[in-house]
Short mmCIF file of N, CA, C and O in Angstrom, two decimals:
data_model
loop_
_atom_site.label_atom_id
_atom_site.label_comp_id
_atom_site.label_asym_id
_atom_site.label_seq_id
_atom_site.Cartn_x
_atom_site.Cartn_y
_atom_site.Cartn_z
N MET A 1 -15.11 24.16 5.05
CA MET A 1 -15.80 23.23 4.17
C MET A 1 -15.86 21.86 4.85
O MET A 1 -14.85 21.31 5.27
N LYS A 2 -17.05 21.30 4.92
CA LYS A 2 -17.23 19.99 5.55
C LYS A 2 -17.18 18.90 4.48
O LYS A 2 -17.84 19.00 3.45
N ILE A 3 -16.38 17.88 4.74
CA ILE A 3 -16.26 16.75 3.82
C ILE A 3 -17.15 15.64 4.35
O ILE A 3 -16.97 15.17 5.46
N ASP A 4 -18.11 15.20 3.55
CA ASP A 4 -18.99 14.10 3.95
C ASP A 4 -18.44 12.82 3.33
O ASP A 4 -18.88 12.39 2.26
N ALA A 5 -17.46 12.26 4.01
CA ALA A 5 -16.76 11.08 3.48
C ALA A 5 -17.71 9.91 3.30
O ALA A 5 -17.60 9.17 2.32
N GLU A 6 -18.62 9.71 4.22
CA GLU A 6 -19.53 8.57 4.13
C GLU A 6 -20.40 8.66 2.88
O GLU A 6 -20.55 7.68 2.14
N SER A 7 -20.94 9.83 2.62
CA SER A 7 -21.78 10.02 1.43
C SER A 7 -20.96 9.84 0.15
O SER A 7 -21.39 9.16 -0.78
N GLU A 8 -19.79 10.45 0.13
CA GLU A 8 -18.94 10.35 -1.06
C GLU A 8 -18.50 8.91 -1.30
O GLU A 8 -18.51 8.43 -2.43
N LEU A 9 -18.14 8.21 -0.22
CA LEU A 9 -17.75 6.80 -0.36
C LEU A 9 -18.90 5.97 -0.90
O LEU A 9 -18.72 5.13 -1.77
N GLY A 10 -20.10 6.21 -0.37
CA GLY A 10 -21.28 5.47 -0.84
C GLY A 10 -21.49 5.64 -2.33
O GLY A 10 -21.75 4.67 -3.05
N LYS A 11 -21.36 6.87 -2.82
CA LYS A 11 -21.53 7.14 -4.25
C LYS A 11 -20.46 6.44 -5.07
O LYS A 11 -20.75 5.82 -6.08
N ARG A 12 -19.22 6.54 -4.61
CA ARG A 12 -18.11 5.96 -5.36
C ARG A 12 -18.14 4.43 -5.32
O ARG A 12 -17.85 3.77 -6.30
N ALA A 13 -18.47 3.88 -4.15
CA ALA A 13 -18.44 2.42 -3.98
C ALA A 13 -19.45 1.73 -4.89
O ALA A 13 -19.20 0.63 -5.38
N LYS A 14 -20.58 2.37 -5.13
CA LYS A 14 -21.61 1.78 -5.99
C LYS A 14 -21.11 1.62 -7.43
O LYS A 14 -21.62 0.81 -8.18
N LYS A 15 -20.10 2.40 -7.80
CA LYS A 15 -19.60 2.39 -9.17
C LYS A 15 -18.37 1.50 -9.35
O LYS A 15 -17.88 1.33 -10.45
N VAL A 16 -17.83 0.95 -8.25
CA VAL A 16 -16.60 0.15 -8.33
C VAL A 16 -16.91 -1.23 -8.92
O VAL A 16 -17.78 -1.94 -8.44
N THR A 17 -16.16 -1.59 -9.96
CA THR A 17 -16.31 -2.89 -10.61
C THR A 17 -15.06 -3.74 -10.34
O THR A 17 -14.05 -3.24 -9.83
N ARG A 18 -15.11 -4.99 -10.70
CA ARG A 18 -13.94 -5.87 -10.56
C ARG A 18 -12.78 -5.34 -11.39
O ARG A 18 -11.62 -5.43 -10.98
N ASP A 19 -13.05 -4.76 -12.55
CA ASP A 19 -12.00 -4.16 -13.37
C ASP A 19 -11.36 -2.97 -12.65
O ASP A 19 -10.15 -2.77 -12.74
N ASP A 20 -12.18 -2.18 -11.94
CA ASP A 20 -11.65 -1.06 -11.17
C ASP A 20 -10.72 -1.56 -10.07
O ASP A 20 -9.68 -0.97 -9.80
N ILE A 21 -11.11 -2.67 -9.43
CA ILE A 21 -10.29 -3.25 -8.37
C ILE A 21 -8.96 -3.71 -8.96
O ILE A 21 -7.90 -3.45 -8.40
N ALA A 22 -9.01 -4.37 -10.10
CA ALA A 22 -7.77 -4.81 -10.76
C ALA A 22 -6.91 -3.60 -11.12
O ALA A 22 -5.69 -3.62 -10.94
N ASP A 23 -7.55 -2.55 -11.60
CA ASP A 23 -6.83 -1.34 -11.99
C ASP A 23 -6.16 -0.67 -10.79
O ASP A 23 -5.00 -0.24 -10.88
N VAL A 24 -6.86 -0.60 -9.67
CA VAL A 24 -6.29 0.08 -8.50
C VAL A 24 -5.07 -0.66 -7.98
O VAL A 24 -4.15 -0.05 -7.44
N LEU A 25 -5.01 -1.97 -8.17
CA LEU A 25 -3.86 -2.74 -7.70
C LEU A 25 -2.57 -2.31 -8.38
O LEU A 25 -1.49 -2.45 -7.83
N GLY A 26 -2.69 -1.75 -9.56
CA GLY A 26 -1.51 -1.27 -10.29
C GLY A 26 -1.09 0.14 -9.90
O GLY A 26 -0.15 0.67 -10.47
N LYS A 27 -1.76 0.72 -8.94
CA LYS A 27 -1.49 2.12 -8.59
C LYS A 27 -0.84 2.29 -7.21
O LYS A 27 -0.81 3.38 -6.67
N GLU A 28 -0.29 1.22 -6.67
CA GLU A 28 0.34 1.32 -5.35
C GLU A 28 1.54 2.26 -5.37
O GLU A 28 1.73 3.04 -4.44
N CYS A 29 2.34 2.23 -6.42
CA CYS A 29 3.50 3.13 -6.51
C CYS A 29 3.04 4.58 -6.58
O CYS A 29 3.65 5.46 -5.96
N LYS A 30 1.98 4.83 -7.30
CA LYS A 30 1.43 6.19 -7.39
C LYS A 30 0.96 6.65 -6.01
O LYS A 30 1.19 7.79 -5.62
N ALA A 31 0.31 5.76 -5.27
CA ALA A 31 -0.15 6.11 -3.93
C ALA A 31 1.03 6.42 -3.03
O ALA A 31 1.01 7.39 -2.27
N LYS A 32 2.08 5.60 -3.12
CA LYS A 32 3.27 5.82 -2.29
C LYS A 32 3.92 7.16 -2.60
O LYS A 32 4.29 7.91 -1.69
N THR A 33 4.04 7.49 -3.87
CA THR A 33 4.61 8.77 -4.27
C THR A 33 3.79 9.93 -3.73
O THR A 33 4.34 10.91 -3.21
N LEU A 34 2.48 9.82 -3.83
CA LEU A 34 1.58 10.86 -3.33
C LEU A 34 1.73 11.03 -1.82
O LEU A 34 1.82 12.15 -1.32
N VAL A 35 1.80 9.93 -1.10
CA VAL A 35 1.95 9.98 0.36
C VAL A 35 3.29 10.59 0.73
O VAL A 35 3.37 11.42 1.65
N GLU A 36 4.35 10.21 0.02
CA GLU A 36 5.68 10.76 0.31
C GLU A 36 5.74 12.25 0.02
O GLU A 36 6.43 12.99 0.72
N LYS A 37 5.04 12.68 -1.02
CA LYS A 37 5.05 14.09 -1.41
C LYS A 37 4.30 14.96 -0.40
O LYS A 37 4.62 16.12 -0.23
N THR A 38 3.31 14.39 0.25
CA THR A 38 2.50 15.14 1.20
C THR A 38 2.68 14.52 2.58
O THR A 38 2.20 13.43 2.82
N GLY A 39 3.35 15.18 3.42
CA GLY A 39 3.68 14.63 4.73
C GLY A 39 2.49 14.17 5.56
O GLY A 39 2.54 13.14 6.21
N PHE A 40 1.37 14.89 5.51
CA PHE A 40 0.27 14.56 6.41
C PHE A 40 -0.48 13.28 6.03
O PHE A 40 -1.17 12.71 6.86
N LEU A 41 -0.31 12.79 4.83
CA LEU A 41 -0.94 11.52 4.46
C LEU A 41 -0.13 10.32 4.94
O LEU A 41 -0.62 9.20 4.93
N SER A 42 1.11 10.57 5.37
CA SER A 42 1.97 9.46 5.79
C SER A 42 1.40 8.71 6.99
O SER A 42 1.71 7.54 7.18
N GLN A 43 0.54 9.34 7.77
CA GLN A 43 -0.08 8.66 8.90
C GLN A 43 -0.97 7.50 8.45
O GLN A 43 -1.28 6.62 9.24
N TYR A 44 -1.35 7.48 7.20
CA TYR A 44 -2.21 6.43 6.66
C TYR A 44 -1.44 5.38 5.87
O TYR A 44 -2.04 4.42 5.37
N TRP A 45 -0.11 5.53 5.73
CA TRP A 45 0.63 4.67 4.81
C TRP A 45 0.53 3.18 5.17
O TRP A 45 0.35 2.34 4.29
N GLU A 46 0.64 2.83 6.43
CA GLU A 46 0.56 1.41 6.80
C GLU A 46 -0.79 0.82 6.42
O GLU A 46 -0.87 -0.29 5.91
N ASP A 47 -1.87 1.57 6.66
CA ASP A 47 -3.19 1.08 6.28
C ASP A 47 -3.36 1.05 4.76
O ASP A 47 -4.03 0.17 4.23
N ILE A 48 -2.75 2.00 4.07
CA ILE A 48 -2.81 2.00 2.61
C ILE A 48 -2.10 0.75 2.07
O ILE A 48 -2.65 0.03 1.23
N LYS A 49 -0.88 0.48 2.56
CA LYS A 49 -0.14 -0.72 2.12
C LYS A 49 -0.92 -1.99 2.43
O LYS A 49 -1.02 -2.89 1.59
N THR A 50 -1.47 -2.05 3.64
CA THR A 50 -2.25 -3.22 4.03
C THR A 50 -3.47 -3.38 3.15
O THR A 50 -3.82 -4.49 2.76
N SER A 51 -4.11 -2.26 2.80
CA SER A 51 -5.29 -2.32 1.94
C SER A 51 -4.95 -2.87 0.56
O SER A 51 -5.67 -3.70 0.02
N PHE A 52 -3.84 -2.41 -0.01
CA PHE A 52 -3.41 -2.94 -1.30
C PHE A 52 -3.16 -4.44 -1.20
O PHE A 52 -3.59 -5.21 -2.07
N ALA A 53 -2.47 -4.86 -0.15
CA ALA A 53 -2.16 -6.29 0.01
C ALA A 53 -3.44 -7.11 0.21
O ALA A 53 -3.59 -8.18 -0.39
N LEU A 54 -4.34 -6.61 1.04
CA LEU A 54 -5.60 -7.32 1.30
C LEU A 54 -6.41 -7.46 0.01
O LEU A 54 -6.88 -8.56 -0.31
N ILE A 55 -6.53 -6.37 -0.72
CA ILE A 55 -7.30 -6.41 -1.98
C ILE A 55 -6.64 -7.38 -2.95
O ILE A 55 -7.33 -8.17 -3.61
N ARG A 56 -5.32 -7.36 -3.04
CA ARG A 56 -4.60 -8.27 -3.95
C ARG A 56 -4.85 -9.73 -3.55
O ARG A 56 -5.17 -10.56 -4.40
N ASP A 57 -4.74 -10.03 -2.26
CA ASP A 57 -4.97 -11.40 -1.81
C ASP A 57 -6.42 -11.82 -1.98
O ASP A 57 -6.71 -12.97 -2.32
N TRP A 58 -7.35 -10.91 -1.79
CA TRP A 58 -8.77 -11.20 -2.01
C TRP A 58 -9.01 -11.43 -3.51
O TRP A 58 -9.67 -12.40 -3.90
N PHE A 59 -8.47 -10.56 -4.33
CA PHE A 59 -8.65 -10.64 -5.78
C PHE A 59 -8.10 -11.95 -6.34
O PHE A 59 -8.69 -12.56 -7.23
N ASN A 60 -6.97 -12.40 -5.79
CA ASN A 60 -6.34 -13.64 -6.25
C ASN A 60 -6.92 -14.89 -5.58
O ASN A 60 -6.48 -16.00 -5.87
N GLY A 61 -7.85 -14.71 -4.65
CA GLY A 61 -8.50 -15.83 -3.98
C GLY A 61 -7.74 -16.40 -2.80
O GLY A 61 -8.13 -17.42 -2.24
N ALA A 62 -6.67 -15.74 -2.38
CA ALA A 62 -5.88 -16.24 -1.25
C ALA A 62 -6.52 -15.91 0.10
O ALA A 62 -6.28 -16.60 1.08
N TYR A 63 -7.31 -14.85 0.15
CA TYR A 63 -7.92 -14.40 1.41
C TYR A 63 -9.37 -14.04 1.15
O TYR A 63 -9.66 -13.17 0.34
N ASP A 64 -10.28 -14.74 1.84
CA ASP A 64 -11.71 -14.49 1.61
C ASP A 64 -12.48 -14.19 2.89
O ASP A 64 -13.70 -14.25 2.91
N LYS A 65 -11.76 -13.85 3.94
CA LYS A 65 -12.40 -13.62 5.23
C LYS A 65 -12.79 -12.15 5.43
O LYS A 65 -12.75 -11.65 6.55
N VAL A 66 -13.12 -11.49 4.37
CA VAL A 66 -13.53 -10.08 4.44
C VAL A 66 -14.74 -9.91 3.52
O VAL A 66 -14.79 -10.49 2.44
N PRO A 67 -15.74 -9.17 3.99
CA PRO A 67 -16.92 -8.97 3.15
C PRO A 67 -16.56 -8.21 1.87
O PRO A 67 -15.71 -7.32 1.88
N ALA A 68 -17.22 -8.55 0.79
CA ALA A 68 -16.97 -7.89 -0.50
C ALA A 68 -17.22 -6.39 -0.38
O ALA A 68 -16.51 -5.60 -1.00
N ARG A 69 -18.18 -5.99 0.44
CA ARG A 69 -18.46 -4.55 0.59
C ARG A 69 -17.26 -3.82 1.18
O ARG A 69 -17.02 -2.65 0.87
N MET A 70 -16.48 -4.51 2.02
CA MET A 70 -15.29 -3.88 2.59
C MET A 70 -14.21 -3.74 1.53
O MET A 70 -13.51 -2.74 1.47
N ILE A 71 -14.08 -4.75 0.66
CA ILE A 71 -13.12 -4.66 -0.45
C ILE A 71 -13.48 -3.48 -1.34
O ILE A 71 -12.63 -2.69 -1.73
N VAL A 72 -14.76 -3.35 -1.63
CA VAL A 72 -15.23 -2.25 -2.47
C VAL A 72 -14.95 -0.91 -1.79
O VAL A 72 -14.53 0.05 -2.44
N SER A 73 -15.18 -0.84 -0.49
CA SER A 73 -14.92 0.40 0.24
C SER A 73 -13.44 0.76 0.22
O SER A 73 -13.07 1.91 -0.03
N LEU A 74 -12.60 -0.22 0.49
CA LEU A 74 -11.15 0.03 0.47
C LEU A 74 -10.68 0.42 -0.93
O LEU A 74 -9.92 1.37 -1.10
N ALA A 75 -11.15 -0.33 -1.93
CA ALA A 75 -10.76 -0.01 -3.31
C ALA A 75 -11.26 1.37 -3.70
O ALA A 75 -10.54 2.14 -4.33
N GLY A 76 -12.49 1.70 -3.29
CA GLY A 76 -13.04 3.02 -3.58
C GLY A 76 -12.20 4.13 -2.97
O GLY A 76 -11.93 5.16 -3.60
N ALA A 77 -11.76 3.93 -1.73
CA ALA A 77 -10.92 4.94 -1.07
C ALA A 77 -9.57 5.07 -1.76
O ALA A 77 -9.05 6.18 -1.92
N LEU A 78 -8.99 3.94 -2.18
CA LEU A 78 -7.70 3.99 -2.87
C LEU A 78 -7.83 4.64 -4.24
O LEU A 78 -6.96 5.41 -4.66
N ILE A 79 -8.93 4.34 -4.93
CA ILE A 79 -9.18 5.00 -6.22
C ILE A 79 -9.31 6.50 -6.00
O ILE A 79 -8.77 7.31 -6.75
N TYR A 80 -10.03 6.87 -4.96
CA TYR A 80 -10.23 8.28 -4.63
C TYR A 80 -8.88 8.95 -4.35
O TYR A 80 -8.63 10.07 -4.79
N LEU A 81 -8.01 8.24 -3.63
CA LEU A 81 -6.69 8.79 -3.31
C LEU A 81 -5.86 9.04 -4.56
O LEU A 81 -5.27 10.11 -4.71
N VAL A 82 -5.79 8.08 -5.45
CA VAL A 82 -4.90 8.20 -6.61
C VAL A 82 -5.50 8.99 -7.76
O VAL A 82 -4.78 9.40 -8.66
N SER A 83 -6.81 9.22 -7.71
CA SER A 83 -7.45 9.99 -8.77
C SER A 83 -7.22 11.49 -8.54
O SER A 83 -7.51 12.00 -7.47
N PRO A 84 -6.72 12.19 -9.54
CA PRO A 84 -6.52 13.63 -9.37
C PRO A 84 -7.83 14.42 -9.40
O PRO A 84 -7.89 15.56 -8.99
N PHE A 85 -8.89 13.77 -9.87
CA PHE A 85 -10.17 14.45 -10.00
C PHE A 85 -11.16 13.86 -9.00
O PHE A 85 -11.69 12.78 -9.23
N ASP A 86 -11.37 14.55 -7.92
CA ASP A 86 -12.34 14.11 -6.93
C ASP A 86 -13.07 15.33 -6.38
O ASP A 86 -13.07 16.37 -7.05
N LEU A 87 -13.66 15.22 -5.23
CA LEU A 87 -14.46 16.31 -4.68
C LEU A 87 -13.72 17.64 -4.74
O LEU A 87 -14.24 18.64 -5.22
N ILE A 88 -12.49 17.66 -4.24
CA ILE A 88 -11.61 18.83 -4.37
C ILE A 88 -10.41 18.33 -5.16
O ILE A 88 -9.66 17.48 -4.69
N PRO A 89 -10.21 18.84 -6.39
CA PRO A 89 -9.10 18.34 -7.22
C PRO A 89 -7.76 18.43 -6.49
O PRO A 89 -7.49 19.40 -5.77
N ASP A 90 -6.93 17.42 -6.68
CA ASP A 90 -5.65 17.34 -5.97
C ASP A 90 -4.70 18.48 -6.30
O ASP A 90 -3.80 18.78 -5.52
N TRP A 91 -4.89 19.13 -7.42
CA TRP A 91 -4.00 20.23 -7.79
C TRP A 91 -4.27 21.48 -6.97
O TRP A 91 -3.47 22.41 -6.99
N VAL A 92 -5.36 21.54 -6.23
CA VAL A 92 -5.64 22.69 -5.35
C VAL A 92 -4.72 22.55 -4.14
O VAL A 92 -4.80 21.55 -3.41
N PRO A 93 -3.83 23.52 -3.92
CA PRO A 93 -2.85 23.39 -2.83
C PRO A 93 -3.49 23.06 -1.48
O PRO A 93 -4.47 23.67 -1.09
N MET A 94 -2.94 22.06 -0.82
CA MET A 94 -3.36 21.55 0.49
C MET A 94 -4.81 21.07 0.52
O MET A 94 -5.08 19.96 0.87
N ALA A 95 -5.75 21.90 0.15
CA ALA A 95 -7.17 21.53 0.22
C ALA A 95 -7.47 20.33 -0.67
O ALA A 95 -8.35 19.53 -0.37
N GLY A 96 -6.71 20.20 -1.75
CA GLY A 96 -6.94 19.11 -2.69
C GLY A 96 -6.71 17.73 -2.11
O GLY A 96 -7.23 16.74 -2.61
N LEU A 97 -5.94 17.67 -1.04
CA LEU A 97 -5.69 16.37 -0.42
C LEU A 97 -6.42 16.20 0.91
O LEU A 97 -6.42 15.11 1.48
N VAL A 98 -7.06 17.26 1.38
CA VAL A 98 -7.83 17.18 2.63
C VAL A 98 -9.00 16.21 2.45
O VAL A 98 -9.27 15.39 3.33
N ASP A 99 -9.66 16.27 1.31
CA ASP A 99 -10.77 15.34 1.09
C ASP A 99 -10.27 13.91 0.97
O ASP A 99 -10.92 12.97 1.44
N ASP A 100 -9.08 13.71 0.41
CA ASP A 100 -8.49 12.37 0.34
C ASP A 100 -8.22 11.84 1.76
O ASP A 100 -8.52 10.68 2.06
N ALA A 101 -7.66 12.70 2.61
CA ALA A 101 -7.37 12.31 3.99
C ALA A 101 -8.66 11.98 4.74
O ALA A 101 -8.71 11.00 5.50
N ALA A 102 -9.70 12.76 4.51
CA ALA A 102 -10.99 12.50 5.18
C ALA A 102 -11.55 11.15 4.74
O ALA A 102 -12.06 10.38 5.56
N MET A 103 -11.45 10.87 3.45
CA MET A 103 -11.94 9.60 2.93
C MET A 103 -11.15 8.43 3.52
O MET A 103 -11.73 7.44 3.97
N LEU A 104 -9.83 8.55 3.54
CA LEU A 104 -9.00 7.49 4.10
C LEU A 104 -9.30 7.27 5.58
O LEU A 104 -9.46 6.13 6.02
N ALA A 105 -9.39 8.35 6.33
CA ALA A 105 -9.67 8.24 7.76
C ALA A 105 -10.99 7.53 8.00
O ALA A 105 -11.10 6.64 8.86
N PHE A 106 -11.99 7.89 7.23
CA PHE A 106 -13.32 7.28 7.38
C PHE A 106 -13.27 5.78 7.05
O PHE A 106 -13.73 4.95 7.83
N VAL A 107 -12.70 5.43 5.92
CA VAL A 107 -12.67 4.03 5.49
C VAL A 107 -11.80 3.18 6.41
O VAL A 107 -12.17 2.06 6.76
N PHE A 108 -10.67 3.72 6.83
CA PHE A 108 -9.80 2.94 7.72
C PHE A 108 -10.43 2.76 9.09
O PHE A 108 -10.20 1.73 9.73
N GLN A 109 -11.23 3.71 9.54
CA GLN A 109 -11.96 3.51 10.79
C GLN A 109 -13.02 2.41 10.61
O GLN A 109 -13.17 1.55 11.47
N LEU A 110 -13.71 2.44 9.49
CA LEU A 110 -14.72 1.42 9.18
C LEU A 110 -14.12 0.02 9.07
O LEU A 110 -14.75 -0.96 9.45
N SER A 111 -12.94 -0.05 8.53
CA SER A 111 -12.33 -1.35 8.22
C SER A 111 -11.29 -1.78 9.25
O SER A 111 -10.56 -2.75 9.00
N LYS A 112 -11.22 -1.11 10.37
CA LYS A 112 -10.19 -1.39 11.37
C LYS A 112 -10.14 -2.87 11.76
O LYS A 112 -9.07 -3.48 11.79
N VAL A 113 -11.29 -3.47 12.02
CA VAL A 113 -11.34 -4.88 12.43
C VAL A 113 -10.87 -5.79 11.29
O VAL A 113 -10.08 -6.71 11.51
N ASP A 114 -11.33 -5.52 10.08
CA ASP A 114 -10.95 -6.34 8.93
C ASP A 114 -9.46 -6.20 8.61
O ASP A 114 -8.80 -7.19 8.27
N LEU A 115 -8.91 -4.99 8.71
CA LEU A 115 -7.48 -4.80 8.45
C LEU A 115 -6.64 -5.51 9.51
O LEU A 115 -5.62 -6.13 9.18
N SER A 116 -7.07 -5.45 10.77
CA SER A 116 -6.34 -6.15 11.84
C SER A 116 -6.37 -7.66 11.64
O SER A 116 -5.35 -8.34 11.80
N ALA A 117 -7.54 -8.19 11.28
CA ALA A 117 -7.66 -9.63 11.05
C ALA A 117 -6.78 -10.04 9.87
O ALA A 117 -6.11 -11.09 9.92
N TYR A 118 -6.75 -9.24 8.84
CA TYR A 118 -5.90 -9.55 7.68
C TYR A 118 -4.43 -9.52 8.06
O TYR A 118 -3.67 -10.40 7.66
N ARG A 119 -4.02 -8.53 8.84
CA ARG A 119 -2.62 -8.44 9.27
C ARG A 119 -2.21 -9.70 10.05
O ARG A 119 -1.12 -10.24 9.85
N ARG A 120 -3.09 -10.16 10.95
CA ARG A 120 -2.80 -11.37 11.71
C ARG A 120 -2.68 -12.57 10.78
O ARG A 120 -1.77 -13.40 10.91
N TRP A 121 -3.60 -12.69 9.83
CA TRP A 121 -3.57 -13.78 8.86
C TRP A 121 -2.28 -13.73 8.05
O TRP A 121 -1.62 -14.76 7.84
N LYS A 122 -1.90 -12.55 7.59
CA LYS A 122 -0.71 -12.39 6.76
C LYS A 122 0.55 -12.77 7.54
O LYS A 122 1.44 -13.45 7.01
N MET A 123 0.61 -12.36 8.81
CA MET A 123 1.76 -12.73 9.64
C MET A 123 1.83 -14.24 9.83
O MET A 123 2.91 -14.83 9.77
N ALA A 124 0.68 -14.88 10.03
CA ALA A 124 0.65 -16.34 10.19
C ALA A 124 1.11 -17.02 8.91
O ALA A 124 1.84 -18.02 8.95
N GLN A 125 0.72 -16.48 7.76
CA GLN A 125 1.15 -17.04 6.47
C GLN A 125 2.67 -16.94 6.33
O GLN A 125 3.31 -17.89 5.88
N GLN A 126 3.22 -15.80 6.70
CA GLN A 126 4.65 -15.60 6.59
C GLN A 126 5.41 -16.51 7.55
O GLN A 126 6.47 -17.03 7.21
N GLU A 127 4.86 -16.71 8.75
CA GLU A 127 5.49 -17.62 9.71
C GLU A 127 5.47 -19.05 9.18
O GLU A 127 6.45 -19.77 9.29
N ASP A 128 4.34 -19.45 8.57
CA ASP A 128 4.24 -20.79 7.99
C ASP A 128 5.25 -20.97 6.86
O ASP A 128 5.88 -22.02 6.75
N GLU A 129 5.42 -19.95 6.03
CA GLU A 129 6.40 -20.02 4.93
C GLU A 129 7.81 -20.13 5.50
O GLU A 129 8.63 -20.88 4.97
N GLY A 130 8.08 -19.39 6.57
CA GLY A 130 9.39 -19.45 7.22
C GLY A 130 9.66 -20.83 7.80
O GLY A 130 10.78 -21.37 7.69
N ASP A 131 8.63 -21.45 8.41
CA ASP A 131 8.76 -22.80 8.96
C ASP A 131 9.07 -23.81 7.86
O ASP A 131 9.88 -24.71 8.03
N MET A 132 8.40 -23.66 6.72
CA MET A 132 8.61 -24.58 5.59
C MET A 132 10.03 -24.45 5.05
O MET A 132 10.65 -25.44 4.68
N GLN A 133 10.56 -23.23 5.01
CA GLN A 133 11.93 -23.02 4.52
C GLN A 133 12.93 -23.61 5.50
O GLN A 133 13.96 -24.13 5.09
N ASP A 134 12.64 -23.51 6.80
CA ASP A 134 13.53 -24.07 7.80
C ASP A 134 13.59 -25.60 7.70
O ASP A 134 14.63 -26.21 7.96
N ASP A 135 12.44 -26.20 7.32
CA ASP A 135 12.36 -27.67 7.21
C ASP A 135 13.09 -28.17 5.96
O ASP A 135 13.48 -29.33 5.91
N ALA A 136 13.26 -27.33 4.98
CA ALA A 136 13.85 -27.76 3.71
C ALA A 136 15.32 -27.92 3.75
O ALA A 136 16.11 -27.90 4.48
#
């Protein structure tokens, strides 16, 4: 079975609203549990964590150096991951998460530059906070 991640993402992304983005931010623990339960999704965990952080910082107005379409794509992929009802339902042994992995792989490849830029920005923010604490 061939998974057309690009087509599926396009369909899902068109339906993502700001409320959906806010809702997905509350599902990081669910994503972590799912990744821990299925060993093969663990290869995406760092990008998943970064995506949650990026979306949160974008949503709160702290980080705006990413196109809104990328936020929608990342949020769409995370919604797809945590939703039990997608192209292949998650309750189908192994196959149920193959489509989730395909979606994550596709979106993380698309967003590689944006995720890297965000990671650099986040590290700089943390260094600045550390400098301020040292000065206090």
